[in-house]
CSV table of C-alpha atoms and ligand atoms in Angstrom, one decimal:
chain,number,residue,atom,x,y,z
J,1,MET,CA,11.8,-11.2,15.2
J,2,LYS,CA,12.0,-14.9,15.8
J,3,ARG,CA,10.0,-16.9,13.2
J,4,ALA,CA,7.2,-18.6,15.2
J,5,SER,CA,6.9,-22.4,14.9
J,6,MET,CA,3.4,-22.4,13.6
J,7,SER,CA,1.1,-24.9,15.1
J,8,VAL,CA,-1.7,-26.0,12.8
J,9,ASP,CA,-4.5,-28.5,13.5
J,10,GLY,CA,-8.0,-29.3,12.2
J,11,ARG,CA,-9.4,-26.1,13.7
J,12,THR,CA,-6.8,-23.6,12.4
J,13,ARG,CA,-8.4,-20.7,10.6
J,14,CYS,CA,-6.4,-20.0,7.4
J,15,PHE,CA,-5.5,-16.7,5.7
J,16,ALA,CA,-3.2,-16.1,2.8
J,17,VAL,CA,-1.7,-13.6,0.3
J,18,PHE,CA,-2.0,-14.2,-3.4
J,19,GLY,CA,0.3,-12.5,-5.9
J,20,HIS,CA,2.6,-13.0,-8.8
J,21,PRO,CA,5.5,-13.1,-8.2
J,22,ILE,CA,5.2,-13.6,-4.5
J,23,GLY,CA,8.6,-14.8,-3.4
J,24,HIS,CA,9.6,-11.5,-1.8
J,25,THR,CA,6.4,-10.8,0.2
J,26,PHE,CA,6.8,-9.6,3.8
J,27,SER,CA,3.1,-10.2,4.6
J,28,PRO,CA,3.5,-13.6,6.3
J,29,MET,CA,6.1,-12.1,8.7
J,30,ILE,CA,3.8,-9.2,9.7
J,31,HIS,CA,0.8,-11.4,10.1
J,32,GLU,CA,2.8,-13.9,12.2
J,33,LEU,CA,3.3,-11.1,14.7
J,34,PHE,CA,-0.4,-10.4,14.8
J,35,ILE,CA,-1.2,-14.1,15.2
J,36,ARG,CA,1.3,-14.5,18.0
J,37,GLU,CA,-0.1,-11.3,19.7
J,38,CYS,CA,-3.7,-12.4,19.7
J,39,GLY,CA,-2.9,-16.0,20.6
J,40,GLU,CA,-5.6,-17.5,18.4
J,41,ASN,CA,-5.4,-20.6,16.3
J,42,LEU,CA,-4.7,-18.9,12.9
J,43,ALA,CA,-2.3,-19.4,10.1
J,44,TYR,CA,-1.2,-17.1,7.2
J,45,LEU,CA,0.4,-18.4,4.0
J,46,ALA,CA,1.6,-17.0,0.7
J,47,PHE,CA,0.7,-18.4,-2.8
J,48,ASP,CA,1.9,-17.6,-6.3
J,49,VAL,CA,-1.3,-17.0,-8.2
J,50,THR,CA,-1.2,-15.8,-11.8
J,51,PRO,CA,-4.1,-13.6,-13.1
J,52,GLU,CA,-5.1,-16.6,-15.3
J,53,ASN,CA,-5.5,-18.8,-12.2
J,54,LEU,CA,-7.1,-16.2,-9.9
J,55,GLU,CA,-10.7,-17.3,-10.3
J,56,ASP,CA,-9.9,-20.9,-9.6
J,57,ALA,CA,-7.7,-20.0,-6.7
J,58,LEU,CA,-10.4,-17.9,-5.1
J,59,ARG,CA,-13.0,-20.7,-5.6
J,60,GLY,CA,-10.6,-23.1,-4.1
J,61,ALA,CA,-9.8,-20.9,-1.1
J,62,TRP,CA,-13.4,-20.3,-0.4
J,63,ALA,CA,-14.2,-24.1,-0.7
J,64,MET,CA,-11.4,-24.8,1.7
J,65,GLY,CA,-12.7,-22.4,4.3
J,66,PHE,CA,-10.1,-19.6,4.1
J,67,ARG,CA,-11.3,-16.8,6.3
J,68,GLY,CA,-9.5,-14.0,4.5
J,69,LEU,CA,-7.0,-13.2,1.8
J,70,ASN,CA,-4.7,-10.4,0.7
J,71,LEU,CA,-4.0,-9.6,-2.9
J,72,THR,CA,-0.9,-8.0,-4.3
J,73,ILE,CA,0.6,-7.2,-7.7
J,74,PRO,CA,-1.0,-7.9,-10.3
J,75,LEU,CA,-4.3,-9.0,-8.8
J,76,LYS,CA,-5.8,-6.0,-7.0
J,77,GLU,CA,-7.9,-4.8,-9.8
J,78,ARG,CA,-8.4,-8.1,-11.5
J,79,VAL,CA,-10.1,-9.6,-8.4
J,80,ILE,CA,-13.1,-7.2,-8.5
J,81,PRO,CA,-15.4,-9.2,-10.9
J,82,TYR,CA,-15.1,-12.3,-8.6
J,83,LEU,CA,-16.3,-10.7,-5.4
J,84,THR,CA,-19.7,-10.9,-3.8
J,85,GLY,CA,-19.5,-7.2,-2.8
J,86,ILE,CA,-17.0,-4.3,-2.4
J,87,ASP,CA,-16.5,-1.7,0.2
J,88,PRO,CA,-17.3,1.9,-0.9
J,89,LEU,CA,-13.7,3.0,-0.4
J,90,ALA,CA,-12.3,0.1,-2.4
J,91,ARG,CA,-14.8,1.0,-5.1
J,92,LYS,CA,-13.6,4.6,-5.2
J,93,VAL,CA,-10.0,3.5,-5.4
J,94,GLY,CA,-10.8,0.8,-7.9
J,95,ALA,CA,-8.5,-1.7,-6.2
J,96,VAL,CA,-9.0,-4.4,-3.6
J,97,ASN,CA,-6.2,-5.8,-1.4
J,98,THR,CA,-8.1,-7.5,1.3
J,99,LEU,CA,-10.9,-10.1,1.1
J,100,LYS,CA,-13.1,-11.3,4.0
J,101,ARG,CA,-15.1,-14.5,3.8
J,102,THR,CA,-18.9,-14.2,3.9
J,103,GLU,CA,-21.6,-16.8,3.4
J,104,GLU,CA,-22.0,-15.9,-0.2
J,105,GLY,CA,-18.3,-15.5,-1.2
J,106,PHE,CA,-15.5,-13.0,-0.6
J,107,TYR,CA,-16.1,-9.3,0.1
J,108,GLY,CA,-13.5,-6.8,-0.9
J,109,TYR,CA,-11.8,-4.0,1.0
J,110,ASN,CA,-8.9,-1.6,0.3
J,111,THR,CA,-6.5,-1.2,3.3
J,112,ASP,CA,-3.7,0.4,1.3
J,113,VAL,CA,-5.4,3.8,1.7
J,114,TYR,CA,-5.4,3.4,5.5
J,115,GLY,CA,-1.8,2.2,5.3
J,116,MET,CA,-0.6,5.3,3.5
J,117,GLN,CA,-2.7,7.6,5.7
J,118,SER,CA,-1.0,6.1,8.7
J,119,GLN,CA,2.4,6.2,7.1
J,120,LEU,CA,2.0,9.9,6.6
J,121,ARG,CA,0.4,10.7,10.0
J,122,THR,CA,2.8,8.7,12.1
J,123,ASN,CA,5.7,10.5,10.4
J,124,GLY,CA,4.2,13.9,11.1
J,125,ILE,CA,3.2,14.6,7.5
J,126,HIS,CA,-0.1,16.4,7.3
J,127,LEU,CA,-1.6,17.2,3.9
J,128,GLN,CA,-4.5,19.4,4.9
J,129,GLY,CA,-4.5,22.5,2.9
J,130,GLN,CA,-1.3,21.6,1.1
J,131,ASP,CA,-0.3,21.4,-2.6
J,132,VAL,CA,0.8,17.8,-3.1
J,133,VAL,CA,2.7,16.1,-6.0
J,134,ILE,CA,2.1,12.4,-6.7
J,135,LEU,CA,4.7,10.6,-8.8
J,136,GLY,CA,3.3,7.6,-10.8
J,137,ALA,CA,-0.2,6.8,-12.0
J,138,GLY,CA,-0.7,3.1,-11.2
J,139,GLY,CA,-2.5,1.3,-8.4
J,140,ALA,CA,-0.5,2.9,-5.6
J,141,ALA,CA,-1.2,6.4,-7.1
J,142,LYS,CA,-4.9,5.7,-6.9
J,143,SER,CA,-4.6,5.1,-3.2
J,144,ALA,CA,-2.5,8.3,-2.9
J,145,LEU,CA,-5.2,10.4,-4.6
J,146,CYS,CA,-7.7,9.0,-2.2
J,147,VAL,CA,-5.5,9.8,0.8
J,148,CYS,CA,-5.0,13.4,-0.5
J,149,GLN,CA,-8.8,13.8,-0.7
J,150,MET,CA,-9.4,12.3,2.7
J,151,GLU,CA,-6.7,14.4,4.3
J,152,GLY,CA,-8.0,17.6,2.7
J,153,ALA,CA,-5.1,18.5,0.4
J,154,LYS,CA,-5.7,21.8,-1.5
J,155,SER,CA,-4.3,20.6,-4.8
J,156,VAL,CA,-2.8,17.4,-6.3
J,157,SER,CA,-0.5,17.4,-9.4
J,158,VAL,CA,0.2,14.0,-10.8
J,159,TYR,CA,3.4,13.4,-12.8
J,160,ASN,CA,3.9,10.1,-14.7
J,161,ARG,CA,6.5,9.2,-17.3
J,162,THR,CA,3.5,8.2,-19.5
J,163,TYR,CA,1.6,11.5,-19.4
J,164,GLU,CA,-1.7,10.1,-20.7
J,165,ARG,CA,-1.9,7.6,-17.9
J,166,ALA,CA,-1.8,10.5,-15.4
J,167,THR,CA,-4.5,12.3,-17.2
J,168,GLU,CA,-6.6,9.2,-17.2
J,169,LEU,CA,-6.0,8.6,-13.5
J,170,VAL,CA,-7.2,12.1,-12.6
J,171,ARG,CA,-10.3,11.8,-14.9
J,172,ARG,CA,-11.3,8.5,-13.4
J,173,PHE,CA,-10.9,9.7,-9.8
J,174,GLU,CA,-12.9,12.9,-10.5
J,175,GLU,CA,-15.6,10.6,-11.9
J,176,ALA,CA,-15.5,8.3,-8.8
J,177,CYS,CA,-15.8,11.4,-6.5
J,178,ARG,CA,-18.7,13.1,-8.3
J,179,GLY,CA,-20.6,15.2,-5.7
J,180,GLU,CA,-17.8,15.1,-3.2
J,181,GLU,CA,-15.3,17.8,-2.2
J,182,THR,CA,-11.9,17.1,-3.8
J,183,PRO,CA,-8.6,18.8,-4.1
J,184,ARG,CA,-7.9,20.6,-7.4
J,185,MET,CA,-6.4,17.8,-9.5
J,186,ARG,CA,-4.4,17.8,-12.7
J,187,ALA,CA,-1.7,15.9,-14.6
J,188,VAL,CA,1.6,17.7,-15.1
J,189,SER,CA,4.6,17.4,-17.5
J,190,LEU,CA,8.1,17.0,-16.3
J,191,GLU,CA,8.9,20.6,-17.2
J,192,GLU,CA,5.9,21.8,-15.2
J,193,LEU,CA,6.9,19.6,-12.3
J,194,LEU,CA,10.5,20.9,-12.2
J,195,ASN,CA,9.3,24.5,-12.3
J,196,MET,CA,6.5,24.5,-9.7
J,197,PRO,CA,6.8,24.5,-5.9
J,198,HIS,CA,6.5,21.0,-4.6
J,199,PRO,CA,7.1,20.8,-0.9
J,200,TYR,CA,4.9,17.6,-0.5
J,201,VAL,CA,5.6,14.6,-2.7
J,202,ILE,CA,4.2,11.0,-2.6
J,203,GLN,CA,6.4,8.7,-4.6
J,204,THR,CA,4.3,5.7,-5.9
J,205,THR,CA,6.5,4.3,-8.8
J,206,PRO,CA,8.6,1.2,-8.3
J,207,ALA,CA,11.8,3.2,-9.1
J,208,GLY,CA,14.4,2.5,-6.3
J,209,MET,CA,13.1,-1.1,-5.6
J,210,LEU,CA,16.0,-3.6,-5.3
J,211,SER,CA,14.8,-5.5,-8.4
J,212,VAL,CA,14.3,-2.3,-10.6
J,213,SER,CA,17.2,-0.8,-12.5
J,214,ASP,CA,16.0,2.8,-12.3
J,215,ARG,CA,17.1,4.1,-9.0
J,216,LEU,CA,15.1,7.4,-9.1
J,217,PRO,CA,11.6,8.4,-10.4
J,218,ILE,CA,13.0,11.8,-11.3
J,219,ARG,CA,16.7,12.1,-12.3
J,220,GLU,CA,17.1,15.9,-12.0
J,221,GLU,CA,18.8,16.6,-8.7
J,222,SER,CA,17.2,20.1,-8.5
J,223,PHE,CA,13.8,18.4,-8.0
J,224,TYR,CA,14.8,17.2,-4.6
J,225,GLU,CA,15.9,20.7,-3.3
J,226,ASP,CA,12.3,21.9,-2.9
J,227,ILE,CA,10.8,18.8,-1.1
J,228,ARG,CA,10.1,19.3,2.6
J,229,TYR,CA,8.0,16.2,3.2
J,230,ALA,CA,8.0,13.0,1.2
J,231,ALA,CA,6.5,9.5,1.4
J,232,ASP,CA,7.7,6.6,-0.7
J,233,VAL,CA,5.6,3.4,-1.2
J,234,VAL,CA,8.7,1.3,-2.1
J,235,PHE,CA,9.7,-0.7,1.0
J,236,ASN,CA,12.6,-2.8,-0.3
J,237,PRO,CA,15.0,-1.3,0.5
J,238,LYS,CA,13.7,0.7,3.4
J,239,ASP,CA,15.8,3.8,2.7
J,240,THR,CA,15.3,4.2,-1.1
J,241,PRO,CA,17.6,6.4,-3.2
J,242,PHE,CA,14.5,8.8,-3.5
J,243,LEU,CA,14.2,9.2,0.3
J,244,SER,CA,18.0,9.5,0.7
J,245,LEU,CA,18.1,12.4,-1.7
J,246,VAL,CA,15.1,14.1,0.0
J,247,ARG,CA,16.8,13.8,3.4
J,248,SER,CA,20.2,15.0,2.0
J,249,HIS,CA,18.4,18.2,1.0
J,250,GLY,CA,16.9,18.7,4.5
J,251,GLY,CA,13.5,17.2,3.8
J,252,LYS,CA,11.6,14.6,5.9
J,253,GLY,CA,10.9,11.2,4.4
J,254,ALA,CA,8.5,8.4,5.4
J,255,ASP,CA,9.4,4.9,4.1
J,256,GLY,CA,7.1,2.3,2.6
J,257,LEU,CA,7.6,-0.3,5.3
J,258,SER,CA,5.3,1.6,7.6
J,259,MET,CA,2.6,1.7,4.9
J,260,LEU,CA,3.0,-2.0,4.4
J,261,TYR,CA,2.7,-2.6,8.2
J,262,TYR,CA,-0.4,-0.5,8.6
J,263,GLN,CA,-2.2,-2.0,5.5
J,264,ALA,CA,-1.6,-5.4,7.1
J,265,LEU,CA,-2.8,-4.3,10.5
J,266,LYS,CA,-6.1,-3.0,9.1
J,267,ALA,CA,-6.6,-6.2,7.1
J,268,PHE,CA,-6.1,-8.3,10.2
J,269,GLU,CA,-8.5,-6.1,12.2
J,270,ILE,CA,-11.1,-6.4,9.4
J,271,TRP,CA,-10.8,-10.2,9.6
J,272,ARG,CA,-11.0,-10.4,13.4
J,273,GLU,CA,-13.5,-7.6,13.7
J,274,THR,CA,-11.5,-6.2,16.6
J,275,ALA,CA,-8.6,-3.8,16.8
J,276,PHE,CA,-5.4,-4.1,18.7
J,277,SER,CA,-4.6,-1.4,21.3
J,278,LYS,CA,-2.4,1.5,20.2
J,279,GLU,CA,0.3,0.2,22.4
J,280,GLN,CA,0.1,-3.3,20.9
J,281,ALA,CA,0.1,-1.8,17.3
J,282,ARG,CA,3.2,0.4,18.1
J,283,ARG,CA,5.1,-2.5,19.7
J,284,MET,CA,4.5,-4.9,16.9
J,285,LYS,CA,5.5,-2.2,14.4
J,286,GLU,CA,8.8,-1.7,16.1
J,287,GLU,CA,9.3,-5.5,16.1
J,288,PHE,CA,8.6,-5.7,12.4
J,289,LEU,CA,10.8,-2.7,11.5
J,290,SER,CA,13.7,-4.2,13.5
J,291,TRP,CA,13.2,-7.6,11.8
J,292,ALA,CA,13.2,-5.8,8.4
J,293,GLU,CA,16.3,-3.9,9.3
J,294,GLY,CA,18.1,-7.2,9.9
J,295,PHE,CA,16.7,-8.7,6.7
J,296,PHE,CA,18.1,-5.9,4.6
J,297,HIS,CA,21.5,-6.1,6.3
J,298,GLU,CA,21.9,-9.8,5.9
L,1,LIG,P1,1.7,-0.1,-11.2
L,1,LIG,O1,0.2,-0.1,-11.2
L,1,LIG,O2,2.4,-1.0,-12.1
L,1,LIG,O3,2.1,1.4,-11.5
L,1,LIG,C1,3.5,1.8,-11.6
L,1,LIG,C2,3.6,3.3,-12.0
L,1,LIG,O4,4.9,3.7,-11.8
L,1,LIG,C3,3.2,3.6,-13.4
L,1,LIG,O5,2.6,4.8,-13.4
L,1,LIG,C4,4.5,3.6,-14.2
L,1,LIG,O6,4.5,4.4,-15.3
L,1,LIG,C5,5.4,4.1,-13.1
L,1,LIG,N1,6.8,3.5,-13.3
L,1,LIG,C6,7.1,2.2,-13.4
L,1,LIG,N2,8.4,2.1,-13.4
L,1,LIG,C7,9.0,3.3,-13.4
L,1,LIG,C8,10.3,3.8,-13.5
L,1,LIG,N3,11.3,3.0,-13.5
L,1,LIG,N4,10.5,5.2,-13.4
L,1,LIG,C9,9.4,6.0,-13.3
L,1,LIG,N5,8.1,5.6,-13.3
L,1,LIG,C10,7.9,4.2,-13.3
L,1,LIG,O7,2.3,-0.4,-9.8
L,1,LIG,P2,1.7,-0.1,-8.4
L,1,LIG,O8,0.7,-1.2,-8.0
L,1,LIG,O9,1.2,1.3,-8.3
L,1,LIG,O10,3.0,-0.3,-7.4
L,1,LIG,C11,4.0,0.6,-7.4
L,1,LIG,C12,4.9,0.4,-6.3
L,1,LIG,O11,4.2,0.5,-5.0
L,1,LIG,C13,5.5,-1.0,-6.2
L,1,LIG,O12,6.9,-0.9,-5.9
L,1,LIG,C14,4.8,-1.7,-5.1
L,1,LIG,O13,5.6,-2.7,-4.4
L,1,LIG,C15,4.6,-0.5,-4.2
L,1,LIG,N6,3.5,-0.7,-3.2
L,1,LIG,C16,3.8,-0.6,-1.9
L,1,LIG,C17,2.8,-0.7,-0.9
L,1,LIG,C18,3.2,-0.6,0.5
L,1,LIG,O14,2.4,-1.1,1.3
L,1,LIG,N7,4.3,0.0,0.9
L,1,LIG,C19,1.5,-0.9,-1.3
L,1,LIG,C20,1.2,-1.0,-2.7
L,1,LIG,C21,2.2,-0.9,-3.6
L,1,LIG,P3,3.9,4.1,-16.7
L,1,LIG,O15,2.5,4.4,-16.6
L,1,LIG,O16,4.7,4.9,-17.6
L,1,LIG,O17,4.2,2.6,-16.9
């Protein structure tokens, strides 16, 4: 992907991602593709915003006419008190990664859920009626629980290195879903995890990221023998040690880059209130993936 030479003037409608740290974000590259495709006068920037500066940064962005924002680590939960409203799905997940400007302030959405759902579906991973394991109990695990519910999984077992956090995640999600149909959900210990069937696994810890010293979320090699379908949220590198092990044991693995792409696509569609065609979305995804391939091999 060639970097577009952005043309900005007094009518440019601005968007941005806030996060801390932000130096390694891929969001501007993805949104640049969308902007080029729709041919409108838009620009997308990235800002390093600490949690302490979030309220001021949001006020500033609104005062300066920003049309929409994305939020990444560690702001997705912290942003909620500053919003004028929040979409029901984002409320259920308890995390917001997309803001849209309204007359009164910014309104919050969660597009990570859509991103993960699309990551699974486009890789032929269908959770309906299945027993699913989620590794991790942080923000991305909340999205994974929501995806399992929406896709009609039969049961979800959450494993986290800090067991109490997994218990708390399940408790809170059950509370958020009161009155709705949900999979059977529980937290499991490492011993239980290693001794139960686990053909479907969603990996939501940062283990395997280039900047993280732990290469794997689960060290025991036997764990990987039973996995038939796996999705990893980590996208740098594209082929994580987790996915490589799953594939080397004959399982199918979906990488986090496609989740990243689809969450961005949904955010852009929320902002423009219009969707790209399937063909446009597919073509831009290919372009992004080949750009990322080059990036990792530089
Ligand atoms: P988070 O809220 O900090 O949660 C991280 C979870 O992983 C916690 O449960 C933590 O366990 C566990 N964990 C952390 N380091 C670990 C390690 N070395 N080994 C095993 N478990 C570990 O983070 P998050 O927001 O969920 O983000 C997690 C990952 O998802 C990040 O790499 C992020 O970049 C990625 N992500 C990707 C996308 C995408 O579009 N592809 C979207 C969102 C997030 P403890 O509770 O014990 O600390």
